[in-house]
PDB file of C-alpha atoms in Angstrom:
ATOM      1  CA  PRO A   1     -10.146  -0.411 -25.068  1.00 51.00           C
ATOM      2  CA  THR A   2      -8.088  -3.431 -23.987  1.00 58.00           C
ATOM      3  CA  ILE A   3      -9.032  -5.724 -26.869  1.00 58.00           C
ATOM      4  CA  GLY A   4      -5.584  -5.299 -28.416  1.00 61.00           C
ATOM      5  CA  PHE A   5      -3.991  -6.617 -25.213  1.00 69.00           C
ATOM      6  CA  ARG A   6      -5.892  -9.910 -25.080  1.00 76.00           C
ATOM      7  CA  HIS A   7      -3.476 -12.694 -25.996  1.00 88.00           C
ATOM      8  CA  GLN A   8      -5.061 -15.716 -24.346  1.00 92.00           C
ATOM      9  CA  PRO A   9      -2.952 -18.356 -26.156  1.00 94.00           C
ATOM     10  CA  VAL A  10       0.215 -16.773 -24.739  1.00 96.00           C
ATOM     11  CA  ILE A  11      -1.316 -16.647 -21.261  1.00 95.00           C
ATOM     12  CA  ASP A  12      -2.421 -20.286 -21.539  1.00 96.00           C
ATOM     13  CA  PHE A  13       1.093 -21.332 -22.545  1.00 97.00           C
ATOM     14  CA  LEU A  14       2.659 -19.526 -19.585  1.00 97.00           C
ATOM     15  CA  LYS A  15       0.127 -20.955 -17.143  1.00 96.00           C
ATOM     16  CA  SER A  16       0.869 -24.476 -18.360  1.00 97.00           C
ATOM     17  CA  GLN A  17       4.551 -24.255 -17.405  1.00 98.00           C
ATOM     18  CA  PRO A  18       5.590 -25.988 -14.169  1.00 96.00           C
ATOM     19  CA  GLY A  19       7.404 -24.570 -11.169  1.00 95.00           C
ATOM     20  CA  LEU A  20       7.938 -21.092  -9.804  1.00 97.00           C
ATOM     21  CA  PHE A  21       9.073 -18.513 -12.348  1.00 97.00           C
ATOM     22  CA  ARG A  22       8.677 -14.912 -13.397  1.00 97.00           C
ATOM     23  CA  ILE A  23       8.171 -13.332 -16.792  1.00 97.00           C
ATOM     24  CA  ASP A  24       9.941 -10.289 -18.223  1.00 96.00           C
ATOM     25  CA  THR A  25       7.839  -8.061 -20.461  1.00 93.00           C
ATOM     26  CA  VAL A  26       9.981  -4.903 -20.408  1.00 92.00           C
ATOM     27  CA  THR A  27      11.226  -5.424 -23.964  1.00 94.00           C
ATOM     28  CA  GLY A  28       9.185  -2.863 -25.867  1.00 92.00           C
ATOM     29  CA  VAL A  29       6.227  -5.235 -26.096  1.00 92.00           C
ATOM     30  CA  GLU A  30       4.186  -2.997 -23.814  1.00 86.00           C
ATOM     31  CA  ASP A  31       2.389  -1.543 -26.843  1.00 88.00           C
ATOM     32  CA  VAL A  32       0.517  -4.839 -27.303  1.00 88.00           C
ATOM     33  CA  TRP A  33       0.821  -6.443 -23.857  1.00 88.00           C
ATOM     34  CA  GLN A  34      -1.328  -5.180 -20.984  1.00 84.00           C
ATOM     35  CA  PRO A  35       1.151  -4.153 -18.245  1.00 76.00           C
ATOM     36  CA  ASP A  36      -1.039  -5.579 -15.476  1.00 80.00           C
ATOM     37  CA  THR A  37      -1.696  -8.912 -17.188  1.00 86.00           C
ATOM     38  CA  SER A  38       0.547 -10.594 -14.627  1.00 84.00           C
ATOM     39  CA  VAL A  39      -1.645  -9.338 -11.816  1.00 82.00           C
ATOM     40  CA  LEU A  40      -4.904 -10.129 -13.603  1.00 85.00           C
ATOM     41  CA  GLU A  41      -3.812 -13.645 -14.584  1.00 90.00           C
ATOM     42  CA  GLY A  42      -1.673 -14.554 -11.569  1.00 90.00           C
ATOM     43  CA  ILE A  43       1.595 -14.838 -13.514  1.00 93.00           C
ATOM     44  CA  PRO A  44       4.513 -13.364 -11.517  1.00 93.00           C
ATOM     45  CA  SER A  45       6.542 -10.701 -13.301  1.00 93.00           C
ATOM     46  CA  VAL A  46      10.008  -9.306 -12.634  1.00 91.00           C
ATOM     47  CA  TRP A  47       8.455  -5.853 -12.637  1.00 81.00           C
ATOM     48  CA  GLY A  48       5.602  -6.683 -10.272  1.00 69.00           C
ATOM     49  CA  LEU A  49       2.706  -4.255  -9.955  1.00 58.00           C
ATOM     50  CA  TRP A  50       2.649  -1.030 -11.928  1.00 54.00           C
ATOM     51  CA  ASN A  51       2.102   1.267  -8.967  1.00 57.00           C
ATOM     52  CA  PRO A  52       3.996   3.965  -7.035  1.00 55.00           C
ATOM     53  CA  PHE A  53       4.661   1.672  -4.081  1.00 60.00           C
ATOM     54  CA  VAL A  54       7.387  -0.514  -5.624  1.00 69.00           C
ATOM     55  CA  LEU A  55      10.283  -0.933  -3.174  1.00 77.00           C
ATOM     56  CA  SER A  56      13.204   1.334  -4.018  1.00 82.00           C
ATOM     57  CA  ASP A  57      15.988  -1.281  -3.716  1.00 88.00           C
ATOM     58  CA  TYR A  58      14.310  -3.630  -6.154  1.00 86.00           C
ATOM     59  CA  TYR A  59      13.384  -0.767  -8.469  1.00 84.00           C
ATOM     60  CA  TRP A  60      16.976   0.441  -8.753  1.00 87.00           C
ATOM     61  CA  LEU A  61      18.349  -3.088  -8.953  1.00 89.00           C
ATOM     62  CA  TRP A  62      16.145  -3.764 -11.953  1.00 84.00           C
ATOM     63  CA  LYS A  63      16.377  -0.350 -13.593  1.00 83.00           C
ATOM     64  CA  GLN A  64      20.039   0.436 -13.068  1.00 84.00           C
ATOM     65  CA  HIS A  65      22.223  -2.179 -11.369  1.00 91.00           C
ATOM     66  CA  ILE A  66      21.477  -5.391 -13.305  1.00 93.00           C
ATOM     67  CA  PRO A  67      24.184  -5.311 -16.024  1.00 90.00           C
ATOM     68  CA  GLY A  68      21.801  -6.754 -18.628  1.00 94.00           C
ATOM     69  CA  ARG A  69      19.868  -9.865 -19.589  1.00 97.00           C
ATOM     70  CA  SER A  70      23.103 -11.624 -20.525  1.00 97.00           C
ATOM     71  CA  SER A  71      24.483 -11.250 -16.985  1.00 97.00           C
ATOM     72  CA  PRO A  72      24.307 -13.859 -14.197  1.00 97.00           C
ATOM     73  CA  GLN A  73      22.780 -11.183 -11.945  1.00 97.00           C
ATOM     74  CA  TYR A  74      19.730 -11.128 -14.218  1.00 98.00           C
ATOM     75  CA  ASP A  75      19.302 -14.873 -13.736  1.00 98.00           C
ATOM     76  CA  VAL A  76      18.819 -14.365  -9.977  1.00 98.00           C
ATOM     77  CA  LEU A  77      15.489 -12.659 -10.751  1.00 97.00           C
ATOM     78  CA  ASN A  78      13.978 -16.064 -11.642  1.00 98.00           C
ATOM     79  CA  ALA A  79      12.957 -14.611 -15.035  1.00 98.00           C
ATOM     80  CA  ARG A  80      12.456 -17.833 -16.978  1.00 98.00           C
ATOM     81  CA  TYR A  81      10.413 -16.364 -19.826  1.00 98.00           C
ATOM     82  CA  VAL A  82      10.814 -13.141 -21.795  1.00 98.00           C
ATOM     83  CA  LEU A  83       7.973 -11.794 -23.929  1.00 97.00           C
ATOM     84  CA  GLY A  84       8.837  -9.753 -26.987  1.00 96.00           C
ATOM     85  CA  HIS A  85       7.967  -8.814 -30.521  1.00 96.00           C
ATOM     86  CA  LYS A  86       9.020 -11.073 -33.372  1.00 96.00           C
ATOM     87  CA  ASP A  87      12.063  -8.899 -34.012  1.00 96.00           C
ATOM     88  CA  VAL A  88      13.212  -8.476 -30.393  1.00 97.00           C
ATOM     89  CA  VAL A  89      16.986  -8.618 -29.915  1.00 96.00           C
ATOM     90  CA  LEU A  90      18.226 -11.016 -27.206  1.00 97.00           C
ATOM     91  CA  ASP A  91      21.331 -13.027 -26.389  1.00 97.00           C
ATOM     92  CA  TRP A  92      20.569 -16.058 -28.557  1.00 97.00           C
ATOM     93  CA  GLU A  93      23.155 -18.183 -26.758  1.00 97.00           C
ATOM     94  CA  LYS A  94      21.048 -17.809 -23.643  1.00 98.00           C
ATOM     95  CA  PHE A  95      17.465 -17.307 -24.837  1.00 99.00           C
ATOM     96  CA  LYS A  96      15.522 -19.624 -27.115  1.00 98.00           C
ATOM     97  CA  PRO A  97      12.034 -19.213 -28.623  1.00 98.00           C
ATOM     98  CA  VAL A  98       9.552 -21.630 -27.061  1.00 98.00           C
ATOM     99  CA  TYR A  99       6.234 -20.183 -28.234  1.00 98.00           C
ATOM    100  CA  THR A 100       5.984 -18.517 -31.649  1.00 97.00           C
ATOM    101  CA  GLU A 101       2.440 -19.380 -32.797  1.00 96.00           C
ATOM    102  CA  HIS A 102       0.997 -16.020 -31.798  1.00 94.00           C
ATOM    103  CA  PRO A 103       0.980 -13.437 -34.631  1.00 93.00           C
ATOM    104  CA  VAL A 104       2.337 -10.586 -32.489  1.00 92.00           C
ATOM    105  CA  VAL A 105       4.071 -11.867 -29.337  1.00 94.00           C
ATOM    106  CA  ASN A 106       6.788 -14.498 -28.935  1.00 97.00           C
ATOM    107  CA  VAL A 107       7.825 -16.214 -25.706  1.00 98.00           C
ATOM    108  CA  TYR A 108      11.542 -16.832 -25.181  1.00 99.00           C
ATOM    109  CA  GLU A 109      12.991 -19.066 -22.466  1.00 99.00           C
ATOM    110  CA  ASN A 110      15.956 -17.973 -20.397  1.00 99.00           C
ATOM    111  CA  THR A 111      17.880 -21.245 -20.312  1.00 98.00           C
ATOM    112  CA  ARG A 112      20.025 -20.011 -17.404  1.00 98.00           C
ATOM    113  CA  ALA A 113      17.252 -18.699 -15.162  1.00 98.00           C
ATOM    114  CA  MET A 114      17.807 -19.651 -11.537  1.00 98.00           C
ATOM    115  CA  PRO A 115      15.121 -21.146  -9.278  1.00 98.00           C
ATOM    116  CA  ARG A 116      13.115 -18.926  -6.967  1.00 98.00           C
ATOM    117  CA  VAL A 117      14.582 -20.844  -4.003  1.00 99.00           C
ATOM    118  CA  PHE A 118      18.070 -22.413  -4.003  1.00 98.00           C
ATOM    119  CA  VAL A 119      21.115 -23.171  -1.836  1.00 98.00           C
ATOM    120  CA  VAL A 120      24.718 -21.988  -2.081  1.00 98.00           C
ATOM    121  CA  GLY A 121      27.862 -22.856  -0.167  1.00 97.00           C
ATOM    122  CA  ARG A 122      29.885 -19.651  -0.374  1.00 97.00           C
ATOM    123  CA  GLU A 123      29.331 -16.152   0.958  1.00 97.00           C
ATOM    124  CA  ARG A 124      30.487 -12.589   0.507  1.00 98.00           C
ATOM    125  CA  ARG A 125      29.871 -10.589   3.663  1.00 98.00           C
ATOM    126  CA  ALA A 126      29.051  -6.906   3.406  1.00 98.00           C
ATOM    127  CA  SER A 127      29.272  -4.397   6.231  1.00 96.00           C
ATOM    128  CA  SER A 128      27.039  -1.881   4.452  1.00 96.00           C
ATOM    129  CA  HIS A 129      24.306  -1.778   1.849  1.00 96.00           C
ATOM    130  CA  ASP A 130      26.609  -0.011  -0.608  1.00 96.00           C
ATOM    131  CA  GLU A 131      29.280  -2.663  -0.153  1.00 98.00           C
ATOM    132  CA  ALA A 132      26.673  -5.356  -0.769  1.00 98.00           C
ATOM    133  CA  LEU A 133      25.800  -3.738  -4.087  1.00 97.00           C
ATOM    134  CA  ARG A 134      29.455  -3.635  -5.105  1.00 97.00           C
ATOM    135  CA  HIS A 135      29.833  -7.343  -4.334  1.00 98.00           C
ATOM    136  CA  PHE A 136      26.627  -8.273  -6.152  1.00 98.00           C
ATOM    137  CA  THR A 137      27.461  -6.348  -9.323  1.00 96.00           C
ATOM    138  CA  ALA A 138      31.119  -7.454  -9.428  1.00 97.00           C
ATOM    139  CA  SER A 139      32.122  -9.109 -12.699  1.00 95.00           C
ATOM    140  CA  ASP A 140      33.396 -12.218 -10.878  1.00 96.00           C
ATOM    141  CA  PHE A 141      30.276 -12.723  -8.740  1.00 97.00           C
ATOM    142  CA  ASP A 142      28.665 -16.134  -9.348  1.00 97.00           C
ATOM    143  CA  PRO A 143      25.161 -16.283  -7.812  1.00 98.00           C
ATOM    144  CA  ARG A 144      24.906 -20.028  -8.449  1.00 97.00           C
ATOM    145  CA  ARG A 145      27.712 -20.679  -5.990  1.00 96.00           C
ATOM    146  CA  GLU A 146      27.743 -17.712  -3.602  1.00 97.00           C
ATOM    147  CA  VAL A 147      25.545 -15.113  -1.955  1.00 98.00           C
ATOM    148  CA  VAL A 148      26.146 -11.576  -0.713  1.00 98.00           C
ATOM    149  CA  VAL A 149      24.823 -11.261   2.844  1.00 98.00           C
ATOM    150  CA  GLU A 150      24.395  -8.281   5.154  1.00 98.00           C
ATOM    151  CA  GLY A 151      24.342  -8.659   8.934  1.00 92.00           C
ATOM    152  CA  ALA A 152      25.845 -12.153   8.990  1.00 94.00           C
ATOM    153  CA  GLU A 153      27.240 -13.269  12.354  1.00 91.00           C
ATOM    154  CA  GLY A 154      29.392 -16.149  13.490  1.00 90.00           C
ATOM    155  CA  PRO A 155      32.312 -17.758  11.675  1.00 92.00           C
ATOM    156  CA  ALA A 156      32.528 -17.295   7.928  1.00 93.00           C
ATOM    157  CA  LEU A 157      31.897 -20.253   5.662  1.00 94.00           C
ATOM    158  CA  PRO A 158      35.085 -22.074   4.657  1.00 88.00           C
ATOM    159  CA  PRO A 159      35.971 -22.103   0.937  1.00 84.00           C
ATOM    160  CA  GLN A 160      34.198 -25.071  -0.611  1.00 83.00           C
ATOM    161  CA  GLU A 161      33.436 -26.438  -4.045  1.00 83.00           C
ATOM    162  CA  GLY A 162      30.923 -28.883  -5.443  1.00 85.00           C
ATOM    163  CA  GLU A 163      27.267 -29.494  -4.658  1.00 90.00           C
ATOM    164  CA  VAL A 164      25.988 -27.953  -1.446  1.00 95.00           C
ATOM    165  CA  GLY A 165      22.513 -29.427  -1.134  1.00 97.00           C
ATOM    166  CA  ARG A 166      18.979 -29.445  -2.469  1.00 98.00           C
ATOM    167  CA  ALA A 167      15.875 -27.371  -1.741  1.00 98.00           C
ATOM    168  CA  THR A 168      12.271 -28.399  -2.376  1.00 98.00           C
ATOM    169  CA  VAL A 169       9.470 -25.860  -2.012  1.00 98.00           C
ATOM    170  CA  GLU A 170       6.490 -27.426  -0.230  1.00 98.00           C
ATOM    171  CA  ARG A 171       4.348 -24.321   0.233  1.00 97.00           C
ATOM    172  CA  TYR A 172       4.607 -20.906  -1.370  1.00 97.00           C
ATOM    173  CA  GLY A 173       2.514 -17.774  -0.998  1.00 93.00           C
ATOM    174  CA  PRO A 174       2.858 -13.991  -0.820  1.00 88.00           C
ATOM    175  CA  ASN A 175       3.114 -14.010   2.982  1.00 94.00           C
ATOM    176  CA  GLY A 176       5.027 -17.200   3.637  1.00 97.00           C
ATOM    177  CA  LEU A 177       6.697 -20.347   2.364  1.00 98.00           C
ATOM    178  CA  THR A 178       7.909 -23.734   3.581  1.00 99.00           C
ATOM    179  CA  VAL A 179      11.008 -25.406   2.133  1.00 99.00           C
ATOM    180  CA  ARG A 180      12.581 -28.812   2.784  1.00 99.00           C
ATOM    181  CA  VAL A 181      16.352 -28.631   2.505  1.00 99.00           C
ATOM    182  CA  GLU A 182      19.101 -31.260   2.447  1.00 98.00           C
ATOM    183  CA  MET A 183      22.468 -29.638   3.152  1.00 98.00           C
ATOM    184  CA  ASP A 184      25.640 -31.624   2.505  1.00 97.00           C
ATOM    185  CA  ARG A 185      27.654 -28.918   4.239  1.00 96.00           C
ATOM    186  CA  PRO A 186      27.084 -25.455   5.745  1.00 96.00           C
ATOM    187  CA  GLY A 187      25.550 -22.890   3.442  1.00 97.00           C
ATOM    188  CA  TYR A 188      22.626 -20.602   2.780  1.00 98.00           C
ATOM    189  CA  LEU A 189      19.082 -21.016   1.585  1.00 99.00           C
ATOM    190  CA  VAL A 190      18.434 -18.076  -0.755  1.00 99.00           C
ATOM    191  CA  VAL A 191      14.942 -16.869  -1.666  1.00 99.00           C
ATOM    192  CA  SER A 192      14.760 -14.482  -4.615  1.00 97.00           C
ATOM    193  CA  ASP A 193      11.884 -12.536  -3.119  1.00 96.00           C
ATOM    194  CA  VAL A 194      12.238  -9.014  -1.791  1.00 94.00           C
ATOM    195  CA  PHE A 195      13.608  -8.484   1.709  1.00 96.00           C
ATOM    196  CA  TYR A 196      11.504  -6.285   3.964  1.00 94.00           C
ATOM    197  CA  PRO A 197      11.338  -5.740   7.743  1.00 94.00           C
ATOM    198  CA  GLY A 198       8.790  -8.145   9.173  1.00 96.00           C
ATOM    199  CA  TRP A 199      10.017 -11.324   7.491  1.00 97.00           C
ATOM    200  CA  GLU A 200      10.770 -14.000  10.077  1.00 98.00           C
ATOM    201  CA  ALA A 201      12.216 -17.491   9.658  1.00 98.00           C
ATOM    202  CA  TRP A 202      12.162 -20.756  11.573  1.00 99.00           C
ATOM    203  CA  VAL A 203      14.558 -23.635  10.947  1.00 99.00           C
ATOM    204  CA  ASP A 204      13.232 -26.909  12.355  1.00 98.00           C
ATOM    205  CA  GLY A 205      10.929 -24.887  14.601  1.00 98.00           C
ATOM    206  CA  ARG A 206      13.633 -22.580  15.961  1.00 98.00           C
ATOM    207  CA  GLN A 207      13.590 -18.922  14.981  1.00 98.00           C
ATOM    208  CA  THR A 208      16.618 -17.768  13.007  1.00 97.00           C
ATOM    209  CA  PRO A 209      17.556 -14.392  11.475  1.00 97.00           C
ATOM    210  CA  VAL A 210      16.466 -13.525   7.950  1.00 98.00           C
ATOM    211  CA  LEU A 211      19.417 -11.855   6.240  1.00 98.00           C
ATOM    212  CA  ARG A 212      19.304  -9.363   3.409  1.00 98.00           C
ATOM    213  CA  ALA A 213      20.856 -11.245   0.485  1.00 98.00           C
ATOM    214  CA  ASN A 214      22.089 -10.175  -2.953  1.00 98.00           C
ATOM    215  CA  TRP A 215      21.239  -6.572  -2.068  1.00 96.00           C
ATOM    216  CA  THR A 216      17.456  -6.944  -2.063  1.00 96.00           C
ATOM    217  CA  PHE A 217      16.509 -10.596  -1.476  1.00 98.00           C
ATOM    218  CA  ARG A 218      16.424 -12.973   1.542  1.00 98.00           C
ATOM    219  CA  ALA A 219      18.548 -15.789   2.954  1.00 99.00           C
ATOM    220  CA  VAL A 220      18.991 -17.933   6.068  1.00 98.00           C
ATOM    221  CA  ARG A 221      22.114 -19.795   7.096  1.00 98.00           C
ATOM    222  CA  LEU A 222      21.895 -23.570   7.484  1.00 98.00           C
ATOM    223  CA  ASP A 223      24.062 -26.281   9.002  1.00 97.00           C
ATOM    224  CA  PRO A 224      24.601 -29.671   7.335  1.00 97.00           C
ATOM    225  CA  GLY A 225      21.658 -32.061   7.475  1.00 98.00           C
ATOM    226  CA  ALA A 226      17.942 -32.160   6.718  1.00 99.00           C
ATOM    227  CA  HIS A 227      15.925 -29.077   7.609  1.00 99.00           C
ATOM    228  CA  VAL A 228      12.449 -27.621   7.315  1.00 99.00           C
ATOM    229  CA  VAL A 229      12.634 -23.869   6.770  1.00 99.00           C
ATOM    230  CA  GLU A 230       9.563 -21.712   7.195  1.00 99.00           C
ATOM    231  CA  MET A 231       9.353 -18.002   6.419  1.00 98.00           C
ATOM    232  CA  ARG A 232       6.433 -15.784   7.391  1.00 98.00           C
ATOM    233  CA  PHE A 233       5.715 -12.110   6.902  1.00 97.00           C
ATOM    234  CA  ARG A 234       4.757 -10.715  10.307  1.00 91.00           C
ATOM    235  CA  PRO A 235       5.384  -6.942  10.187  1.00 82.00           C
ATOM    236  CA  ARG A 236       5.472  -5.206  13.558  1.00 64.00           C
ATOM    237  CA  SER A 237       3.466  -2.323  12.108  1.00 55.00           C
ATOM    238  CA  PHE A 238       0.577  -4.711  11.407  1.00 49.00           C
ATOM    239  CA  PHE A 239       0.419  -5.913  14.994  1.00 51.00           C
ATOM    240  CA  ILE A 240       0.786  -2.368  16.346  1.00 49.00           C
ATOM    241  CA  GLY A 241      -2.074  -1.301  14.090  1.00 52.00           C
ATOM    242  CA  LEU A 242      -4.079  -4.340  15.185  1.00 53.00           C
ATOM    243  CA  ALA A 243      -3.528  -3.436  18.845  1.00 48.00           C
ATOM    244  CA  ILE A 244      -4.520   0.193  18.240  1.00 57.00           C
ATOM    245  CA  SER A 245      -7.607  -0.883  16.292  1.00 62.00           C
ATOM    246  CA  GLY A 246      -8.526  -3.387  18.992  1.00 57.00           C
ATOM    247  CA  THR A 247      -8.136  -0.748  21.688  1.00 59.00           C
ATOM    248  CA  ALA A 248     -10.206   1.737  19.693  1.00 58.00           C
ATOM    249  CA  TRP A 249     -12.989  -0.787  19.144  1.00 61.00           C
ATOM    250  CA  GLY A 250     -12.827  -1.658  22.834  1.00 62.00           C
ATOM    251  CA  VAL A 251     -13.312   2.003  23.754  1.00 62.00           C
ATOM    252  CA  VAL A 252     -16.230   2.273  21.310  1.00 69.00           C
ATOM    253  CA  ALA A 253     -17.812  -0.889  22.715  1.00 64.00           C
ATOM    254  CA  LEU A 254     -17.315   0.317  26.294  1.00 67.00           C
ATOM    255  CA  GLY A 255     -18.879   3.664  25.415  1.00 65.00           C
ATOM    256  CA  ALA A 256     -21.864   1.908  23.845  1.00 70.00           C
ATOM    257  CA  VAL A 257     -22.330  -0.314  26.900  1.00 71.00           C
ATOM    258  CA  MET A 258     -22.042   2.663  29.267  1.00 74.00           C
ATOM    259  CA  GLY A 259     -24.605   4.552  27.181  1.00 70.00           C
ATOM    260  CA  LEU A 260     -27.040   1.631  27.373  1.00 79.00           C
ATOM    261  CA  LEU A 261     -26.518   1.343  31.114  1.00 76.00           C
ATOM    262  CA  ARG A 262     -27.145   5.068  31.581  1.00 77.00           C
ATOM    263  CA  ARG A 263     -30.347   4.887  29.545  1.00 77.00           C
ATOM    264  CA  ARG A 264     -31.569   1.873  31.479  1.00 75.00           C
ATOM    265  CA  SER A 265     -30.722   3.619  34.750  1.00 72.00           C
ATOM    266  CA  ALA A 266     -32.594   6.745  33.677  1.00 70.00           C
ATOM    267  CA  LEU A 267     -35.647   4.718  32.654  1.00 74.00           C
ATOM    268  CA  LEU A 268     -35.591   2.793  35.915  1.00 72.00           C
ATOM    269  CA  GLN A 269     -35.315   5.967  37.996  1.00 71.00           C
ATOM    270  CA  GLY A 270     -38.198   7.529  36.087  1.00 68.00           C
ATOM    271  CA  LYS A 271     -40.361   4.474  36.708  1.00 67.00           C
ATOM    272  CA  ILE A 272     -39.588   4.526  40.436  1.00 65.00           C
ATOM    273  CA  ARG A 273     -40.440   8.228  40.700  1.00 66.00           C
ATOM    274  CA  SER A 274     -43.730   7.693  38.924  1.00 67.00           C
ATOM    275  CA  GLN A 275     -44.662   4.984  41.419  1.00 66.00           C
ATOM    276  CA  LEU A 276     -43.788   7.145  44.453  1.00 63.00           C
ATOM    277  CA  LEU A 277     -45.606  10.318  43.367  1.00 58.00           C
ATOM    278  CA  PRO A 278     -49.371  10.687  44.209  1.00 61.00           C
ATOM    279  CA  GLU A 279     -51.808  10.134  41.398  1.00 57.00           C
ATOM    280  CA  PRO A 280     -53.080  13.233  39.604  1.00 57.00           C
ATOM    281  CA  LEU A 281     -56.449  14.501  40.952  1.00 51.00           C
ATOM    282  CA  ALA A 282     -58.133  13.970  37.627  1.00 51.00           C
ATOM    283  CA  SER A 283     -57.383  10.293  37.796  1.00 53.00           C
ATOM    284  CA  ARG A 284     -58.842   9.799  41.313  1.00 55.00           C
ATOM    285  CA  PRO A 285     -62.404   8.567  41.769  1.00 56.00           C
ATOM    286  CA  PRO A 286     -64.876  11.253  43.011  1.00 57.00           C
ATOM    287  CA  ASN A 287     -65.702  11.433  46.744  1.00 57.00           C
ATOM    288  CA  ARG A 288     -69.144  10.246  47.697  1.00 51.00           C
TER     289      ARG A 288
END
């Protein structure tokens, strides 16, 4: 039943592309493109998994608050490639066809797609989640130069122009990443992955807060200089569950040990009683 969704040349092309990127397949191509191909083939998608557990902030950002594929807000999603039919309508000043050999599906490159991990030197502070959304969707918001942060403390960044620094991803996975950063002046390292309680960060080995950035992503503040930034997903619920499971298994193990000890004790007591009782008459030798 999925034979019409098998487009291996397109998959091979996408897998051959370097760097971290996502694909966007919500263009009406779903009639010939298996929705879960990204999961099956390990190609990240802006839509993620097709399941009921998608996080609400990201869902509404993508479905309602991104002004459109022509907007700079769309570029924050790291959507470098868009898949569509041959007659798909896109902003041709921004998107260019890069793979057209397939008879049904074309691949278009977003020439303004932003990296998954980057640095900026300006901030917009938000005192609430709603205010953060207003900042992020503002027509004058430039995600290449600034970030919207919630929960930021300390002095605000001074107005600054020009290059801020460089970020190089050394390790990347679903539950953690390591980035080497060279900051020419104070700023933020922004990671366009979803914010969720349980994400922790260390800068040069010292723990630092992970801020909610651009309404649904993550960021950490950095001082000038060279840094190694590590993020790990360590949800408290996991460790609470681990402790409960460990305690439960401990109780089960203790119960098993106590049961064995009781059985051994009962067997030992029975053996002692049998040795102390007189032998049955039938087993004694006859008197002579």
